């Protein structure tokens, strides 16, 4: 069975890579590609001083040192040849499809779920192939500036895997710290992954059943809840870094619209509308666009 799973993983990687192969011959898109790669001289050399700049500098109201370091590595090997940057994006996406396959298979085989090997393989293969070939991912893979999406997921998958291993291995803290390390890098790729602590808490409720609300006595439940929440505290503290930096950068550059321009109610309605739009596009991927103007709500 182990050899079969490896063959399946290789096949998923190949299908994903072949599907996006034409993008290898695309040029830079002069919409963010130029400011992130061509015009950003800080990625044009690899040195200690430059590394510090990449780690600390907030560029265009965006803090993403992991992503910018990946661009610096690409520039080191490819200079301004777009093929190399597209190759990195495609490799990351194909590895993400394989990583998702492995993660889902592992989750389905957890004692709390206990699917059979064949059920687990079917769920993992189907989901990973849908992810690999879904049109909604084209922008992230074929657009060089979409690196933050594929790179953050590349780091988020091992974050979740290590956390699950931690919960299954009698709380061996090497897995916990490995999860924290991956999360730190993932935040540096795309700050939106700061919502992960909430996702991990959901995992604790289901499928891990670490918070059985009706099976523990009140005192036992309070102790368990305290431990689970304390485990999330380092993740929350790390999540504050991009939140504070983004707020500072936007305030400094006046990129944030005031409440007079966009009311709180409008923002809440737009967030709900955007969430609904993403869900619809996940099921019916039609009318996709690189830009979605603010709607008239």
mmCIF file of C-alpha atoms in Angstrom:
data_model
loop_
_atom_site.group_PDB
_atom_site.id
_atom_site.type_symbol
_atom_site.label_atom_id
_atom_site.label_comp_id
_atom_site.label_asym_id
_atom_site.label_seq_id
_atom_site.Cartn_x
_atom_site.Cartn_y
_atom_site.Cartn_z
ATOM 1 C CA UNK A 1 0.000 0.000 0.000
ATOM 2 C CA UNK A 2 2.894 2.358 0.793
ATOM 3 C CA UNK A 3 4.307 2.081 -2.739
ATOM 4 C CA UNK A 4 0.863 2.693 -4.232
ATOM 5 C CA UNK A 5 0.448 5.869 -2.154
ATOM 6 C CA UNK A 6 3.835 7.124 -3.382
ATOM 7 C CA UNK A 7 2.891 6.403 -7.004
ATOM 8 C CA UNK A 8 -0.376 8.299 -6.501
ATOM 9 C CA UNK A 9 1.534 11.264 -5.029
ATOM 10 C CA UNK A 10 3.876 11.341 -8.041
ATOM 11 C CA UNK A 11 0.882 11.145 -10.398
ATOM 12 C CA UNK A 12 -0.857 14.071 -8.641
ATOM 13 C CA UNK A 13 2.332 16.129 -8.907
ATOM 14 C CA UNK A 14 2.666 15.302 -12.619
ATOM 15 C CA UNK A 15 -0.976 16.113 -13.429
ATOM 16 C CA UNK A 16 -0.755 19.439 -11.625
ATOM 17 C CA UNK A 17 2.560 20.424 -13.211
ATOM 18 C CA UNK A 18 1.509 19.453 -16.750
ATOM 19 C CA UNK A 19 -1.761 21.380 -16.424
ATOM 20 C CA UNK A 20 0.146 24.609 -15.751
ATOM 21 C CA UNK A 21 3.119 23.903 -18.051
ATOM 22 C CA UNK A 22 2.129 26.578 -20.635
ATOM 23 C CA UNK A 23 2.630 29.258 -17.946
ATOM 24 C CA UNK A 24 6.366 28.548 -18.024
ATOM 25 C CA UNK A 25 6.536 30.509 -21.282
ATOM 26 C CA UNK A 26 4.605 33.531 -20.018
ATOM 27 C CA UNK A 27 6.251 36.888 -19.452
ATOM 28 C CA UNK A 28 6.002 39.144 -16.434
ATOM 29 C CA UNK A 29 2.574 40.692 -15.995
ATOM 30 C CA UNK A 30 3.040 44.407 -15.455
ATOM 31 C CA UNK A 31 0.510 44.410 -12.686
ATOM 32 C CA UNK A 32 2.400 43.892 -9.406
ATOM 33 C CA UNK A 33 5.080 41.695 -11.044
ATOM 34 C CA UNK A 34 7.058 44.828 -11.860
ATOM 35 C CA UNK A 35 6.958 46.260 -8.327
ATOM 36 C CA UNK A 36 7.601 42.921 -6.596
ATOM 37 C CA UNK A 37 10.411 41.707 -8.867
ATOM 38 C CA UNK A 38 11.632 44.054 -11.601
ATOM 39 C CA UNK A 39 11.667 47.342 -9.675
ATOM 40 C CA UNK A 40 12.452 45.901 -6.232
ATOM 41 C CA UNK A 41 16.234 46.219 -6.085
ATOM 42 C CA UNK A 42 16.304 44.781 -2.558
ATOM 43 C CA UNK A 43 15.818 41.275 -4.013
ATOM 44 C CA UNK A 44 18.608 41.732 -6.560
ATOM 45 C CA UNK A 45 21.348 40.566 -4.217
ATOM 46 C CA UNK A 46 21.762 38.044 -1.413
ATOM 47 C CA UNK A 47 23.684 39.481 1.532
ATOM 48 C CA UNK A 48 23.274 39.745 5.300
ATOM 49 C CA UNK A 49 22.389 43.442 5.133
ATOM 50 C CA UNK A 50 19.906 42.779 2.360
ATOM 51 C CA UNK A 51 18.361 39.904 4.314
ATOM 52 C CA UNK A 52 17.727 42.236 7.249
ATOM 53 C CA UNK A 53 16.037 44.681 4.897
ATOM 54 C CA UNK A 54 13.824 41.947 3.471
ATOM 55 C CA UNK A 55 12.878 40.813 6.981
ATOM 56 C CA UNK A 56 11.997 44.234 8.334
ATOM 57 C CA UNK A 57 10.914 46.401 5.424
ATOM 58 C CA UNK A 58 7.210 46.933 4.736
ATOM 59 C CA UNK A 59 6.874 47.446 0.985
ATOM 60 C CA UNK A 60 3.720 48.995 -0.488
ATOM 61 C CA UNK A 61 1.823 48.401 2.781
ATOM 62 C CA UNK A 62 2.690 44.702 2.586
ATOM 63 C CA UNK A 63 4.982 42.784 4.934
ATOM 64 C CA UNK A 64 6.039 39.481 3.408
ATOM 65 C CA UNK A 65 9.691 38.605 4.086
ATOM 66 C CA UNK A 66 9.360 34.900 3.238
ATOM 67 C CA UNK A 67 7.871 35.700 -0.161
ATOM 68 C CA UNK A 68 10.440 38.400 -0.890
ATOM 69 C CA UNK A 69 13.317 36.093 0.075
ATOM 70 C CA UNK A 70 11.914 33.519 -2.365
ATOM 71 C CA UNK A 71 12.009 36.216 -5.066
ATOM 72 C CA UNK A 72 15.603 36.998 -4.093
ATOM 73 C CA UNK A 73 16.531 33.333 -4.521
ATOM 74 C CA UNK A 74 14.830 33.277 -7.916
ATOM 75 C CA UNK A 75 16.686 36.413 -8.967
ATOM 76 C CA UNK A 76 19.986 34.877 -7.827
ATOM 77 C CA UNK A 77 19.532 31.971 -10.244
ATOM 78 C CA UNK A 78 17.384 33.495 -13.006
ATOM 79 C CA UNK A 79 17.923 37.274 -12.847
ATOM 80 C CA UNK A 80 14.940 38.691 -14.793
ATOM 81 C CA UNK A 81 14.091 35.563 -16.767
ATOM 82 C CA UNK A 82 10.370 35.045 -15.998
ATOM 83 C CA UNK A 83 10.555 31.303 -16.692
ATOM 84 C CA UNK A 84 12.385 30.693 -13.419
ATOM 85 C CA UNK A 85 9.789 32.551 -11.383
ATOM 86 C CA UNK A 86 6.950 30.688 -13.088
ATOM 87 C CA UNK A 87 8.786 27.404 -12.487
ATOM 88 C CA UNK A 88 8.972 28.115 -8.752
ATOM 89 C CA UNK A 89 5.253 28.910 -8.606
ATOM 90 C CA UNK A 90 4.379 25.707 -10.451
ATOM 91 C CA UNK A 91 6.635 23.544 -8.318
ATOM 92 C CA UNK A 92 5.095 25.018 -5.167
ATOM 93 C CA UNK A 93 1.552 24.467 -6.434
ATOM 94 C CA UNK A 94 2.261 20.879 -7.483
ATOM 95 C CA UNK A 95 3.894 20.170 -4.122
ATOM 96 C CA UNK A 96 0.867 21.741 -2.421
ATOM 97 C CA UNK A 97 -1.430 19.326 -4.244
ATOM 98 C CA UNK A 98 0.713 16.422 -3.036
ATOM 99 C CA UNK A 99 0.894 17.903 0.472
ATOM 100 C CA UNK A 100 -2.887 18.263 0.595
ATOM 101 C CA UNK A 101 -3.237 14.639 -0.517
ATOM 102 C CA UNK A 102 -0.901 13.476 2.267
ATOM 103 C CA UNK A 103 -2.541 15.686 4.899
ATOM 104 C CA UNK A 104 -6.068 14.558 4.060
ATOM 105 C CA UNK A 105 -5.020 10.914 4.016
ATOM 106 C CA UNK A 106 -3.435 11.375 7.447
ATOM 107 C CA UNK A 107 -6.569 13.108 8.808
ATOM 108 C CA UNK A 108 -8.883 10.411 7.462
ATOM 109 C CA UNK A 109 -6.726 7.754 9.123
ATOM 110 C CA UNK A 110 -6.852 9.433 12.545
ATOM 111 C CA UNK A 111 -8.316 7.116 15.218
ATOM 112 C CA UNK A 112 -11.099 9.658 15.807
ATOM 113 C CA UNK A 113 -12.252 9.279 12.164
ATOM 114 C CA UNK A 114 -10.865 5.850 11.301
ATOM 115 C CA UNK A 115 -11.703 5.668 7.611
ATOM 116 C CA UNK A 116 -10.423 2.625 5.774
ATOM 117 C CA UNK A 117 -7.297 2.986 3.652
ATOM 118 C CA UNK A 118 -9.333 2.924 0.467
ATOM 119 C CA UNK A 119 -11.829 5.496 1.752
ATOM 120 C CA UNK A 120 -8.966 7.724 2.908
ATOM 121 C CA UNK A 121 -7.161 7.394 -0.419
ATOM 122 C CA UNK A 122 -10.339 8.197 -2.397
ATOM 123 C CA UNK A 123 -11.088 11.331 -0.354
ATOM 124 C CA UNK A 124 -7.460 12.510 -0.488
ATOM 125 C CA UNK A 125 -7.006 11.861 -4.226
ATOM 126 C CA UNK A 126 -10.308 13.459 -5.255
ATOM 127 C CA UNK A 127 -9.823 16.575 -3.144
ATOM 128 C CA UNK A 128 -6.198 17.120 -4.118
ATOM 129 C CA UNK A 129 -6.955 16.771 -7.848
ATOM 130 C CA UNK A 130 -9.858 19.225 -7.597
ATOM 131 C CA UNK A 131 -7.521 21.627 -5.823
ATOM 132 C CA UNK A 132 -4.711 21.102 -8.347
ATOM 133 C CA UNK A 133 -6.898 21.754 -11.392
ATOM 134 C CA UNK A 134 -9.463 24.221 -10.066
ATOM 135 C CA UNK A 135 -9.634 27.403 -12.211
ATOM 136 C CA UNK A 136 -9.709 29.565 -9.088
ATOM 137 C CA UNK A 137 -6.031 28.734 -8.516
ATOM 138 C CA UNK A 138 -4.866 29.907 -11.956
ATOM 139 C CA UNK A 139 -4.158 33.450 -10.761
ATOM 140 C CA UNK A 140 -1.992 32.270 -7.853
ATOM 141 C CA UNK A 141 0.060 29.880 -10.018
ATOM 142 C CA UNK A 142 0.370 31.646 -13.388
ATOM 143 C CA UNK A 143 0.874 35.124 -11.915
ATOM 144 C CA UNK A 144 4.354 35.643 -10.483
ATOM 145 C CA UNK A 145 2.998 38.132 -7.938
ATOM 146 C CA UNK A 146 0.705 35.330 -6.739
ATOM 147 C CA UNK A 147 3.738 33.686 -5.129
ATOM 148 C CA UNK A 148 2.469 34.607 -1.653
ATOM 149 C CA UNK A 149 -0.559 32.337 -2.124
ATOM 150 C CA UNK A 150 1.273 29.181 -3.216
ATOM 151 C CA UNK A 151 4.151 29.756 -0.786
ATOM 152 C CA UNK A 152 1.945 30.405 2.251
ATOM 153 C CA UNK A 153 -0.028 27.212 1.578
ATOM 154 C CA UNK A 154 3.230 25.311 1.076
ATOM 155 C CA UNK A 155 4.138 26.300 4.644
ATOM 156 C CA UNK A 156 0.627 26.060 6.079
ATOM 157 C CA UNK A 157 0.169 22.378 5.224
ATOM 158 C CA UNK A 158 3.154 21.223 7.352
ATOM 159 C CA UNK A 159 1.996 23.615 10.088
ATOM 160 C CA UNK A 160 -1.299 21.758 10.374
ATOM 161 C CA UNK A 161 0.343 18.345 9.934
ATOM 162 C CA UNK A 162 2.853 18.969 12.730
ATOM 163 C CA UNK A 163 0.083 20.208 15.023
ATOM 164 C CA UNK A 164 -1.959 17.063 14.368
ATOM 165 C CA UNK A 165 1.108 14.914 15.053
ATOM 166 C CA UNK A 166 1.600 16.818 18.303
ATOM 167 C CA UNK A 167 -1.928 15.983 19.430
ATOM 168 C CA UNK A 168 -1.507 12.318 18.479
ATOM 169 C CA UNK A 169 1.989 11.735 19.876
ATOM 170 C CA UNK A 170 1.343 12.253 23.594
ATOM 171 C CA UNK A 171 2.030 15.966 23.175
ATOM 172 C CA UNK A 172 5.623 15.615 22.035
ATOM 173 C CA UNK A 173 6.687 19.233 21.937
ATOM 174 C CA UNK A 174 9.082 18.830 19.021
ATOM 175 C CA UNK A 175 5.991 18.593 16.784
ATOM 176 C CA UNK A 176 4.446 21.632 18.466
ATOM 177 C CA UNK A 177 7.557 23.768 17.955
ATOM 178 C CA UNK A 178 7.875 22.504 14.378
ATOM 179 C CA UNK A 179 4.296 23.675 13.803
ATOM 180 C CA UNK A 180 5.127 27.091 15.281
ATOM 181 C CA UNK A 181 8.223 27.389 13.077
ATOM 182 C CA UNK A 182 6.266 26.598 9.910
ATOM 183 C CA UNK A 183 3.535 29.033 10.969
ATOM 184 C CA UNK A 184 6.117 31.784 11.439
ATOM 185 C CA UNK A 185 7.381 31.275 7.900
ATOM 186 C CA UNK A 186 3.824 31.054 6.543
ATOM 187 C CA UNK A 187 2.903 34.401 8.120
ATOM 188 C CA UNK A 188 5.966 35.874 6.421
ATOM 189 C CA UNK A 189 4.630 34.608 3.100
ATOM 190 C CA UNK A 190 1.077 35.928 3.388
ATOM 191 C CA UNK A 191 -0.243 37.544 6.577
ATOM 192 C CA UNK A 192 -3.792 36.290 5.985
ATOM 193 C CA UNK A 193 -2.741 32.935 7.495
ATOM 194 C CA UNK A 194 -2.979 34.671 10.882
ATOM 195 C CA UNK A 195 -6.456 33.091 11.151
ATOM 196 C CA UNK A 196 -4.848 29.659 11.649
ATOM 197 C CA UNK A 197 -5.246 29.620 15.482
ATOM 198 C CA UNK A 198 -9.019 29.642 14.969
ATOM 199 C CA UNK A 199 -8.715 26.785 12.467
ATOM 200 C CA UNK A 200 -6.623 24.766 14.931
ATOM 201 C CA UNK A 201 -9.239 25.360 17.610
ATOM 202 C CA UNK A 202 -11.885 24.007 15.236
ATOM 203 C CA UNK A 203 -9.663 20.965 14.681
ATOM 204 C CA UNK A 204 -9.528 20.501 18.453
ATOM 205 C CA UNK A 205 -13.319 20.354 18.539
ATOM 206 C CA UNK A 206 -13.618 18.180 15.438
ATOM 207 C CA UNK A 207 -12.140 15.846 14.289
ATOM 208 C CA UNK A 208 -9.735 15.600 17.253
ATOM 209 C CA UNK A 209 -12.451 15.678 19.944
ATOM 210 C CA UNK A 210 -10.055 17.293 22.406
ATOM 211 C CA UNK A 211 -12.940 19.327 23.831
ATOM 212 C CA UNK A 212 -15.729 16.812 24.488
ATOM 213 C CA UNK A 213 -18.239 19.291 25.905
ATOM 214 C CA UNK A 214 -20.641 16.730 27.341
ATOM 215 C CA UNK A 215 -18.295 13.902 28.307
ATOM 216 C CA UNK A 216 -16.032 15.602 30.859
ATOM 217 C CA UNK A 217 -16.892 16.882 34.301
ATOM 218 C CA UNK A 218 -16.835 20.647 34.674
ATOM 219 C CA UNK A 219 -13.442 20.737 36.414
ATOM 220 C CA UNK A 220 -11.845 18.393 33.862
ATOM 221 C CA UNK A 221 -13.309 20.353 30.972
ATOM 222 C CA UNK A 222 -11.983 23.639 32.350
ATOM 223 C CA UNK A 223 -8.479 22.172 32.690
ATOM 224 C CA UNK A 224 -8.616 20.770 29.138
ATOM 225 C CA UNK A 225 -9.977 24.017 27.723
ATOM 226 C CA UNK A 226 -7.254 26.025 29.471
ATOM 227 C CA UNK A 227 -4.546 23.803 28.000
ATOM 228 C CA UNK A 228 -6.006 23.953 24.498
ATOM 229 C CA UNK A 229 -6.285 27.742 24.614
ATOM 230 C CA UNK A 230 -2.781 28.174 26.034
ATOM 231 C CA UNK A 231 -1.447 26.101 23.143
ATOM 232 C CA UNK A 232 -2.901 28.689 20.766
ATOM 233 C CA UNK A 233 -1.371 31.666 22.584
ATOM 234 C CA UNK A 234 2.033 31.558 20.795
ATOM 235 C CA UNK A 235 0.215 31.304 17.455
ATOM 236 C CA UNK A 236 -1.926 34.325 18.358
ATOM 237 C CA UNK A 237 1.117 36.355 19.410
ATOM 238 C CA UNK A 238 2.833 35.560 16.122
ATOM 239 C CA UNK A 239 -0.351 36.516 14.259
ATOM 240 C CA UNK A 240 -0.200 39.970 15.846
ATOM 241 C CA UNK A 241 3.059 40.787 14.032
ATOM 242 C CA UNK A 242 1.631 41.141 10.495
ATOM 243 C CA UNK A 243 -1.582 42.672 11.861
ATOM 244 C CA UNK A 244 0.282 45.485 13.624
ATOM 245 C CA UNK A 245 2.734 46.004 10.754
ATOM 246 C CA UNK A 246 -0.069 46.159 8.190
ATOM 247 C CA UNK A 247 -2.035 48.637 10.304
ATOM 248 C CA UNK A 248 1.062 50.805 10.739
ATOM 249 C CA UNK A 249 1.942 50.674 7.035
ATOM 250 C CA UNK A 250 -1.572 51.503 5.863
ATOM 251 C CA UNK A 251 -1.841 54.362 8.341
ATOM 252 C CA UNK A 252 1.524 55.743 7.216
ATOM 253 C CA UNK A 253 0.644 55.632 3.509
ATOM 254 C CA UNK A 254 -3.037 56.612 3.915
ATOM 255 C CA UNK A 255 -4.111 53.535 1.960
ATOM 256 C CA UNK A 256 -7.002 52.772 4.297
ATOM 257 C CA UNK A 257 -10.347 54.363 3.499
ATOM 258 C CA UNK A 258 -11.871 56.224 6.408
ATOM 259 C CA UNK A 259 -15.200 55.288 7.970
ATOM 260 C CA UNK A 260 -16.634 58.385 6.326
ATOM 261 C CA UNK A 261 -15.730 56.950 2.922
ATOM 262 C CA UNK A 262 -16.664 53.334 3.683
ATOM 263 C CA UNK A 263 -18.930 52.801 6.672
ATOM 264 C CA UNK A 264 -18.559 49.897 9.084
ATOM 265 C CA UNK A 265 -21.847 48.437 7.840
ATOM 266 C CA UNK A 266 -20.625 48.584 4.233
ATOM 267 C CA UNK A 267 -17.388 46.817 5.204
ATOM 268 C CA UNK A 268 -19.284 44.041 6.998
ATOM 269 C CA UNK A 269 -21.672 43.587 4.077
ATOM 270 C CA UNK A 270 -18.775 43.564 1.604
ATOM 271 C CA UNK A 271 -16.958 40.907 3.674
ATOM 272 C CA UNK A 272 -20.085 38.744 3.652
ATOM 273 C CA UNK A 273 -20.539 39.332 -0.085
ATOM 274 C CA UNK A 274 -16.906 38.429 -0.803
ATOM 275 C CA UNK A 275 -17.158 35.225 1.238
ATOM 276 C CA UNK A 276 -20.329 34.258 -0.621
ATOM 277 C CA UNK A 277 -18.654 35.052 -3.974
ATOM 278 C CA UNK A 278 -15.674 32.820 -3.158
ATOM 279 C CA UNK A 279 -17.991 29.959 -2.201
ATOM 280 C CA UNK A 280 -19.985 30.344 -5.431
ATOM 281 C CA UNK A 281 -16.803 30.438 -7.534
ATOM 282 C CA UNK A 282 -15.550 27.303 -5.770
ATOM 283 C CA UNK A 283 -18.623 25.422 -7.014
ATOM 284 C CA UNK A 284 -19.241 27.315 -10.276
ATOM 285 C CA UNK A 285 -15.920 28.839 -11.450
ATOM 286 C CA UNK A 286 -17.388 31.270 -13.957
ATOM 287 C CA UNK A 287 -16.841 35.006 -14.276
ATOM 288 C CA UNK A 288 -13.452 34.871 -12.562
ATOM 289 C CA UNK A 289 -11.425 38.076 -12.601
ATOM 290 C CA UNK A 290 -8.123 39.449 -11.357
ATOM 291 C CA UNK A 291 -9.944 42.505 -9.963
ATOM 292 C CA UNK A 292 -13.298 42.657 -8.224
ATOM 293 C CA UNK A 293 -14.368 46.300 -7.809
ATOM 294 C CA UNK A 294 -16.234 47.305 -4.675
ATOM 295 C CA UNK A 295 -19.909 46.528 -5.253
ATOM 296 C CA UNK A 296 -22.795 48.917 -4.803
ATOM 297 C CA UNK A 297 -24.338 47.325 -1.737
#
